Amino acid sequence: CAVDSEYGDSVGFQKVDLLSNTTYDMFRSKDDVLSCMEEPSWDLFLEEDIVEKLPHLSKHYDLLVRIRPKSIDDLADILALIRPAKMHMVDDYVKNRKKTRRNLYKRSKGHYFKKAHAYSYAMMIICVVNKLSESRIIF
C-alpha cells in the first residue's frame, strides 16, 4: 500500500525502502528493479569483486565465504549477524543455521535487527547482485 509517512507513523506503520540511497542510480525504472528480483546465482556471493560493491556486505567477504548463502533466508541471517549485538552467534550459526536462526532476530541487550528489515535488505542486495551480473560475462 502507499501511505504518507507522516500518517503511517501515527498509526504505527514503519517505512521500509527496498533500495538504499547508494543503489538508486543502478536502476532506470521500476520495471528494471522488478526484472532483477529473481533468484541470483548464489556463487556470485563468493566473488570478491562483486561483494565489494554490495551495500551492507562489502566489508564482510570472509563471512560470506564462510556461510556460503544459498537462499534469501541465509542472506537475511548474514545481515542480522553482522550487527554488533549478534556477531557472537556466527560460530553457532555456521554449526547449525536452523537452530541459531530461531534466536537471531530476538532482542538481546536492548539491540536487535528486525527480521522484516533483514529480508528487505536481502532482497535489495539480490537486486544489486543481479544487476551487477548483467554487466559481466559469466562462464
JSON list of C-alpha atoms in Angstrom, two decimals:
[
{"chain": "A", "resi": 1, "resn": "CYS", "atom": "CA", "xyz": [0.00, 0.00, 0.00]},
{"chain": "A", "resi": 2, "resn": "ALA", "atom": "CA", "xyz": [1.05, 3.60, -0.34]},
{"chain": "A", "resi": 3, "resn": "VAL", "atom": "CA", "xyz": [0.66, 5.60, 2.86]},
{"chain": "A", "resi": 4, "resn": "ASP", "atom": "CA", "xyz": [2.14, 9.00, 3.55]},
{"chain": "A", "resi": 5, "resn": "SER", "atom": "CA", "xyz": [4.97, 8.60, 6.07]},
{"chain": "A", "resi": 6, "resn": "GLU", "atom": "CA", "xyz": [3.50, 11.19, 8.45]},
{"chain": "A", "resi": 7, "resn": "TYR", "atom": "CA", "xyz": [0.17, 9.36, 8.55]},
{"chain": "A", "resi": 8, "resn": "GLY", "atom": "CA", "xyz": [1.88, 5.97, 8.70]},
{"chain": "A", "resi": 9, "resn": "ASP", "atom": "CA", "xyz": [3.83, 6.96, 11.80]},
{"chain": "A", "resi": 10, "resn": "SER", "atom": "CA", "xyz": [0.63, 7.98, 13.58]},
{"chain": "A", "resi": 11, "resn": "VAL", "atom": "CA", "xyz": [-0.96, 4.55, 13.02]},
{"chain": "A", "resi": 12, "resn": "GLY", "atom": "CA", "xyz": [2.17, 2.53, 13.80]},
{"chain": "A", "resi": 13, "resn": "PHE", "atom": "CA", "xyz": [3.33, 1.73, 10.25]},
{"chain": "A", "resi": 14, "resn": "GLN", "atom": "CA", "xyz": [7.02, 1.57, 9.52]},
{"chain": "A", "resi": 15, "resn": "LYS", "atom": "CA", "xyz": [8.59, 2.73, 6.28]},
{"chain": "A", "resi": 16, "resn": "VAL", "atom": "CA", "xyz": [10.96, 0.23, 4.69]},
{"chain": "A", "resi": 17, "resn": "ASP", "atom": "CA", "xyz": [12.76, 1.07, 1.46]},
{"chain": "A", "resi": 18, "resn": "LEU", "atom": "CA", "xyz": [13.74, -1.71, -0.89]},
{"chain": "A", "resi": 19, "resn": "LEU", "atom": "CA", "xyz": [16.63, 0.24, -2.38]},
{"chain": "A", "resi": 20, "resn": "SER", "atom": "CA", "xyz": [19.27, 2.04, -0.39]},
{"chain": "A", "resi": 21, "resn": "ASN", "atom": "CA", "xyz": [20.41, 5.52, -1.42]},
{"chain": "A", "resi": 22, "resn": "THR", "atom": "CA", "xyz": [23.60, 4.03, -2.87]},
{"chain": "A", "resi": 23, "resn": "THR", "atom": "CA", "xyz": [21.67, 1.78, -5.28]},
{"chain": "A", "resi": 24, "resn": "TYR", "atom": "CA", "xyz": [19.13, 4.15, -6.85]},
{"chain": "A", "resi": 25, "resn": "ASP", "atom": "CA", "xyz": [21.44, 5.07, -9.71]},
{"chain": "A", "resi": 26, "resn": "MET", "atom": "CA", "xyz": [21.83, 1.44, -10.78]},
{"chain": "A", "resi": 27, "resn": "PHE", "atom": "CA", "xyz": [18.22, 1.13, -11.88]},
{"chain": "A", "resi": 28, "resn": "ARG", "atom": "CA", "xyz": [16.50, 3.02, -14.67]},
{"chain": "A", "resi": 29, "resn": "SER", "atom": "CA", "xyz": [12.89, 2.25, -13.77]},
{"chain": "A", "resi": 30, "resn": "LYS", "atom": "CA", "xyz": [10.53, 0.25, -11.59]},
{"chain": "A", "resi": 31, "resn": "ASP", "atom": "CA", "xyz": [10.49, -2.43, -14.30]},
{"chain": "A", "resi": 32, "resn": "ASP", "atom": "CA", "xyz": [14.29, -2.53, -14.18]},
{"chain": "A", "resi": 33, "resn": "VAL", "atom": "CA", "xyz": [14.14, -3.23, -10.42]},
{"chain": "A", "resi": 34, "resn": "LEU", "atom": "CA", "xyz": [11.41, -5.83, -10.85]},
{"chain": "A", "resi": 35, "resn": "SER", "atom": "CA", "xyz": [13.41, -7.65, -13.53]},
{"chain": "A", "resi": 36, "resn": "CYS", "atom": "CA", "xyz": [16.24, -8.07, -11.01]},
{"chain": "A", "resi": 37, "resn": "MET", "atom": "CA", "xyz": [14.01, -9.64, -8.37]},
{"chain": "A", "resi": 38, "resn": "GLU", "atom": "CA", "xyz": [14.81, -13.21, -9.23]},
{"chain": "A", "resi": 39, "resn": "GLU", "atom": "CA", "xyz": [16.89, -16.00, -7.77]},
{"chain": "A", "resi": 40, "resn": "PRO", "atom": "CA", "xyz": [20.53, -14.99, -8.13]},
{"chain": "A", "resi": 41, "resn": "SER", "atom": "CA", "xyz": [23.47, -17.18, -8.89]},
{"chain": "A", "resi": 42, "resn": "TRP", "atom": "CA", "xyz": [24.49, -17.69, -5.27]},
{"chain": "A", "resi": 43, "resn": "ASP", "atom": "CA", "xyz": [28.08, -18.32, -6.33]},
{"chain": "A", "resi": 44, "resn": "LEU", "atom": "CA", "xyz": [28.32, -14.58, -7.07]},
{"chain": "A", "resi": 45, "resn": "PHE", "atom": "CA", "xyz": [28.37, -14.01, -3.30]},
{"chain": "A", "resi": 46, "resn": "LEU", "atom": "CA", "xyz": [31.73, -15.82, -3.26]},
{"chain": "A", "resi": 47, "resn": "GLU", "atom": "CA", "xyz": [33.31, -13.44, -5.78]},
{"chain": "A", "resi": 48, "resn": "GLU", "atom": "CA", "xyz": [35.20, -10.69, -4.02]},
{"chain": "A", "resi": 49, "resn": "ASP", "atom": "CA", "xyz": [34.87, -8.20, -6.90]},
{"chain": "A", "resi": 50, "resn": "ILE", "atom": "CA", "xyz": [31.07, -8.49, -6.65]},
{"chain": "A", "resi": 51, "resn": "VAL", "atom": "CA", "xyz": [30.88, -8.46, -2.84]},
{"chain": "A", "resi": 52, "resn": "GLU", "atom": "CA", "xyz": [32.97, -5.29, -2.56]},
{"chain": "A", "resi": 53, "resn": "LYS", "atom": "CA", "xyz": [30.21, -3.45, -4.46]},
{"chain": "A", "resi": 54, "resn": "LEU", "atom": "CA", "xyz": [27.34, -4.67, -2.29]},
{"chain": "A", "resi": 55, "resn": "PRO", "atom": "CA", "xyz": [25.65, -2.38, 0.21]},
{"chain": "A", "resi": 56, "resn": "HIS", "atom": "CA", "xyz": [25.95, -3.59, 3.82]},
{"chain": "A", "resi": 57, "resn": "LEU", "atom": "CA", "xyz": [28.12, -6.59, 2.84]},
{"chain": "A", "resi": 58, "resn": "SER", "atom": "CA", "xyz": [31.11, -5.01, 1.12]},
{"chain": "A", "resi": 59, "resn": "LYS", "atom": "CA", "xyz": [33.36, -5.49, 4.16]},
{"chain": "A", "resi": 60, "resn": "HIS", "atom": "CA", "xyz": [32.09, -8.97, 5.03]},
{"chain": "A", "resi": 61, "resn": "TYR", "atom": "CA", "xyz": [33.50, -11.11, 2.23]},
{"chain": "A", "resi": 62, "resn": "ASP", "atom": "CA", "xyz": [35.12, -13.57, 4.67]},
{"chain": "A", "resi": 63, "resn": "LEU", "atom": "CA", "xyz": [31.79, -14.13, 6.42]},
{"chain": "A", "resi": 64, "resn": "LEU", "atom": "CA", "xyz": [30.00, -14.71, 3.11]},
{"chain": "A", "resi": 65, "resn": "VAL", "atom": "CA", "xyz": [32.62, -17.28, 2.12]},
{"chain": "A", "resi": 66, "resn": "ARG", "atom": "CA", "xyz": [32.30, -18.96, 5.50]},
{"chain": "A", "resi": 67, "resn": "ILE", "atom": "CA", "xyz": [28.49, -19.13, 5.45]},
{"chain": "A", "resi": 68, "resn": "ARG", "atom": "CA", "xyz": [28.02, -19.55, 1.67]},
{"chain": "A", "resi": 69, "resn": "PRO", "atom": "CA", "xyz": [24.46, -18.24, 1.37]},
{"chain": "A", "resi": 70, "resn": "LYS", "atom": "CA", "xyz": [22.12, -20.30, -0.80]},
{"chain": "A", "resi": 71, "resn": "SER", "atom": "CA", "xyz": [18.80, -18.58, -0.06]},
{"chain": "A", "resi": 72, "resn": "ILE", "atom": "CA", "xyz": [17.26, -15.26, 0.86]},
{"chain": "A", "resi": 73, "resn": "ASP", "atom": "CA", "xyz": [16.92, -16.68, 4.39]},
{"chain": "A", "resi": 74, "resn": "ASP", "atom": "CA", "xyz": [20.69, -17.18, 4.60]},
{"chain": "A", "resi": 75, "resn": "LEU", "atom": "CA", "xyz": [21.36, -13.72, 3.23]},
{"chain": "A", "resi": 76, "resn": "ALA", "atom": "CA", "xyz": [18.93, -12.08, 5.69]},
{"chain": "A", "resi": 77, "resn": "ASP", "atom": "CA", "xyz": [20.59, -14.01, 8.51]},
{"chain": "A", "resi": 78, "resn": "ILE", "atom": "CA", "xyz": [24.02, -12.73, 7.47]},
{"chain": "A", "resi": 79, "resn": "LEU", "atom": "CA", "xyz": [22.68, -9.18, 7.57]},
{"chain": "A", "resi": 80, "resn": "ALA", "atom": "CA", "xyz": [21.43, -9.82, 11.12]},
{"chain": "A", "resi": 81, "resn": "LEU", "atom": "CA", "xyz": [24.69, -11.49, 12.16]},
{"chain": "A", "resi": 82, "resn": "ILE", "atom": "CA", "xyz": [26.86, -8.54, 11.14]},
{"chain": "A", "resi": 83, "resn": "ARG", "atom": "CA", "xyz": [25.14, -6.35, 13.72]},
{"chain": "A", "resi": 84, "resn": "PRO", "atom": "CA", "xyz": [27.32, -5.87, 16.84]},
{"chain": "A", "resi": 85, "resn": "ALA", "atom": "CA", "xyz": [24.83, -7.50, 19.20]},
{"chain": "A", "resi": 86, "resn": "LYS", "atom": "CA", "xyz": [24.77, -10.70, 17.13]},
{"chain": "A", "resi": 87, "resn": "MET", "atom": "CA", "xyz": [28.37, -11.21, 15.97]},
{"chain": "A", "resi": 88, "resn": "HIS", "atom": "CA", "xyz": [28.91, -13.65, 18.86]},
{"chain": "A", "resi": 89, "resn": "MET", "atom": "CA", "xyz": [26.42, -16.02, 17.16]},
{"chain": "A", "resi": 90, "resn": "VAL", "atom": "CA", "xyz": [28.44, -16.57, 13.97]},
{"chain": "A", "resi": 91, "resn": "ASP", "atom": "CA", "xyz": [30.15, -19.81, 15.08]},
{"chain": "A", "resi": 92, "resn": "ASP", "atom": "CA", "xyz": [26.84, -21.26, 16.31]},
{"chain": "A", "resi": 93, "resn": "TYR", "atom": "CA", "xyz": [25.18, -20.25, 13.03]},
{"chain": "A", "resi": 94, "resn": "VAL", "atom": "CA", "xyz": [27.85, -22.00, 10.96]},
{"chain": "A", "resi": 95, "resn": "LYS", "atom": "CA", "xyz": [27.35, -25.16, 13.04]},
{"chain": "A", "resi": 96, "resn": "ASN", "atom": "CA", "xyz": [23.54, -25.14, 12.98]},
{"chain": "A", "resi": 97, "resn": "ARG", "atom": "CA", "xyz": [21.71, -22.50, 10.93]},
{"chain": "A", "resi": 98, "resn": "LYS", "atom": "CA", "xyz": [18.16, -23.55, 11.75]},
{"chain": "A", "resi": 99, "resn": "LYS", "atom": "CA", "xyz": [18.70, -23.68, 15.49]},
{"chain": "A", "resi": 100, "resn": "THR", "atom": "CA", "xyz": [20.56, -20.35, 15.62]},
{"chain": "A", "resi": 101, "resn": "ARG", "atom": "CA", "xyz": [18.04, -18.67, 13.29]},
{"chain": "A", "resi": 102, "resn": "ARG", "atom": "CA", "xyz": [15.36, -19.12, 15.98]},
{"chain": "A", "resi": 103, "resn": "ASN", "atom": "CA", "xyz": [17.23, -16.71, 18.27]},
{"chain": "A", "resi": 104, "resn": "LEU", "atom": "CA", "xyz": [18.84, -14.44, 15.71]},
{"chain": "A", "resi": 105, "resn": "TYR", "atom": "CA", "xyz": [16.03, -11.90, 15.49]},
{"chain": "A", "resi": 106, "resn": "LYS", "atom": "CA", "xyz": [15.25, -11.75, 19.21]},
{"chain": "A", "resi": 107, "resn": "ARG", "atom": "CA", "xyz": [16.11, -8.70, 21.28]},
{"chain": "A", "resi": 108, "resn": "SER", "atom": "CA", "xyz": [19.35, -9.08, 23.22]},
{"chain": "A", "resi": 109, "resn": "LYS", "atom": "CA", "xyz": [20.92, -6.41, 25.42]},
{"chain": "A", "resi": 110, "resn": "GLY", "atom": "CA", "xyz": [18.47, -3.87, 24.01]},
{"chain": "A", "resi": 111, "resn": "HIS", "atom": "CA", "xyz": [19.66, -4.40, 20.43]},
{"chain": "A", "resi": 112, "resn": "TYR", "atom": "CA", "xyz": [18.26, -6.44, 17.61]},
{"chain": "A", "resi": 113, "resn": "PHE", "atom": "CA", "xyz": [17.74, -6.31, 13.88]},
{"chain": "A", "resi": 114, "resn": "LYS", "atom": "CA", "xyz": [14.16, -6.70, 12.79]},
{"chain": "A", "resi": 115, "resn": "LYS", "atom": "CA", "xyz": [13.50, -9.68, 10.57]},
{"chain": "A", "resi": 116, "resn": "ALA", "atom": "CA", "xyz": [11.45, -7.52, 8.17]},
{"chain": "A", "resi": 117, "resn": "HIS", "atom": "CA", "xyz": [14.43, -5.21, 7.68]},
{"chain": "A", "resi": 118, "resn": "ALA", "atom": "CA", "xyz": [16.82, -8.12, 7.17]},
{"chain": "A", "resi": 119, "resn": "TYR", "atom": "CA", "xyz": [14.63, -9.56, 4.40]},
{"chain": "A", "resi": 120, "resn": "SER", "atom": "CA", "xyz": [14.07, -6.18, 2.78]},
{"chain": "A", "resi": 121, "resn": "TYR", "atom": "CA", "xyz": [17.81, -5.50, 2.69]},
{"chain": "A", "resi": 122, "resn": "ALA", "atom": "CA", "xyz": [18.48, -9.04, 1.47]},
{"chain": "A", "resi": 123, "resn": "MET", "atom": "CA", "xyz": [16.08, -8.55, -1.46]},
{"chain": "A", "resi": 124, "resn": "MET", "atom": "CA", "xyz": [17.72, -5.23, -2.30]},
{"chain": "A", "resi": 125, "resn": "ILE", "atom": "CA", "xyz": [21.12, -6.92, -2.30]},
{"chain": "A", "resi": 126, "resn": "ILE", "atom": "CA", "xyz": [19.80, -9.69, -4.56]},
{"chain": "A", "resi": 127, "resn": "CYS", "atom": "CA", "xyz": [18.61, -7.00, -6.99]},
{"chain": "A", "resi": 128, "resn": "VAL", "atom": "CA", "xyz": [22.05, -5.38, -6.91]},
{"chain": "A", "resi": 129, "resn": "VAL", "atom": "CA", "xyz": [23.83, -8.73, -7.46]},
{"chain": "A", "resi": 130, "resn": "ASN", "atom": "CA", "xyz": [21.59, -9.50, -10.42]},
{"chain": "A", "resi": 131, "resn": "LYS", "atom": "CA", "xyz": [22.15, -6.01, -11.85]},
{"chain": "A", "resi": 132, "resn": "LEU", "atom": "CA", "xyz": [25.93, -6.32, -11.45]},
{"chain": "A", "resi": 133, "resn": "SER", "atom": "CA", "xyz": [25.90, -9.74, -13.09]},
{"chain": "A", "resi": 134, "resn": "GLU", "atom": "CA", "xyz": [24.06, -8.32, -16.14]},
{"chain": "A", "resi": 135, "resn": "SER", "atom": "CA", "xyz": [27.14, -6.31, -17.00]},
{"chain": "A", "resi": 136, "resn": "ARG", "atom": "CA", "xyz": [29.56, -9.24, -16.67]},
{"chain": "A", "resi": 137, "resn": "ILE", "atom": "CA", "xyz": [30.27, -12.17, -18.92]},
{"chain": "A", "resi": 138, "resn": "ILE", "atom": "CA", "xyz": [29.80, -15.21, -16.73]},
{"chain": "A", "resi": 139, "resn": "PHE", "atom": "CA", "xyz": [31.09, -18.56, -17.92]}
]
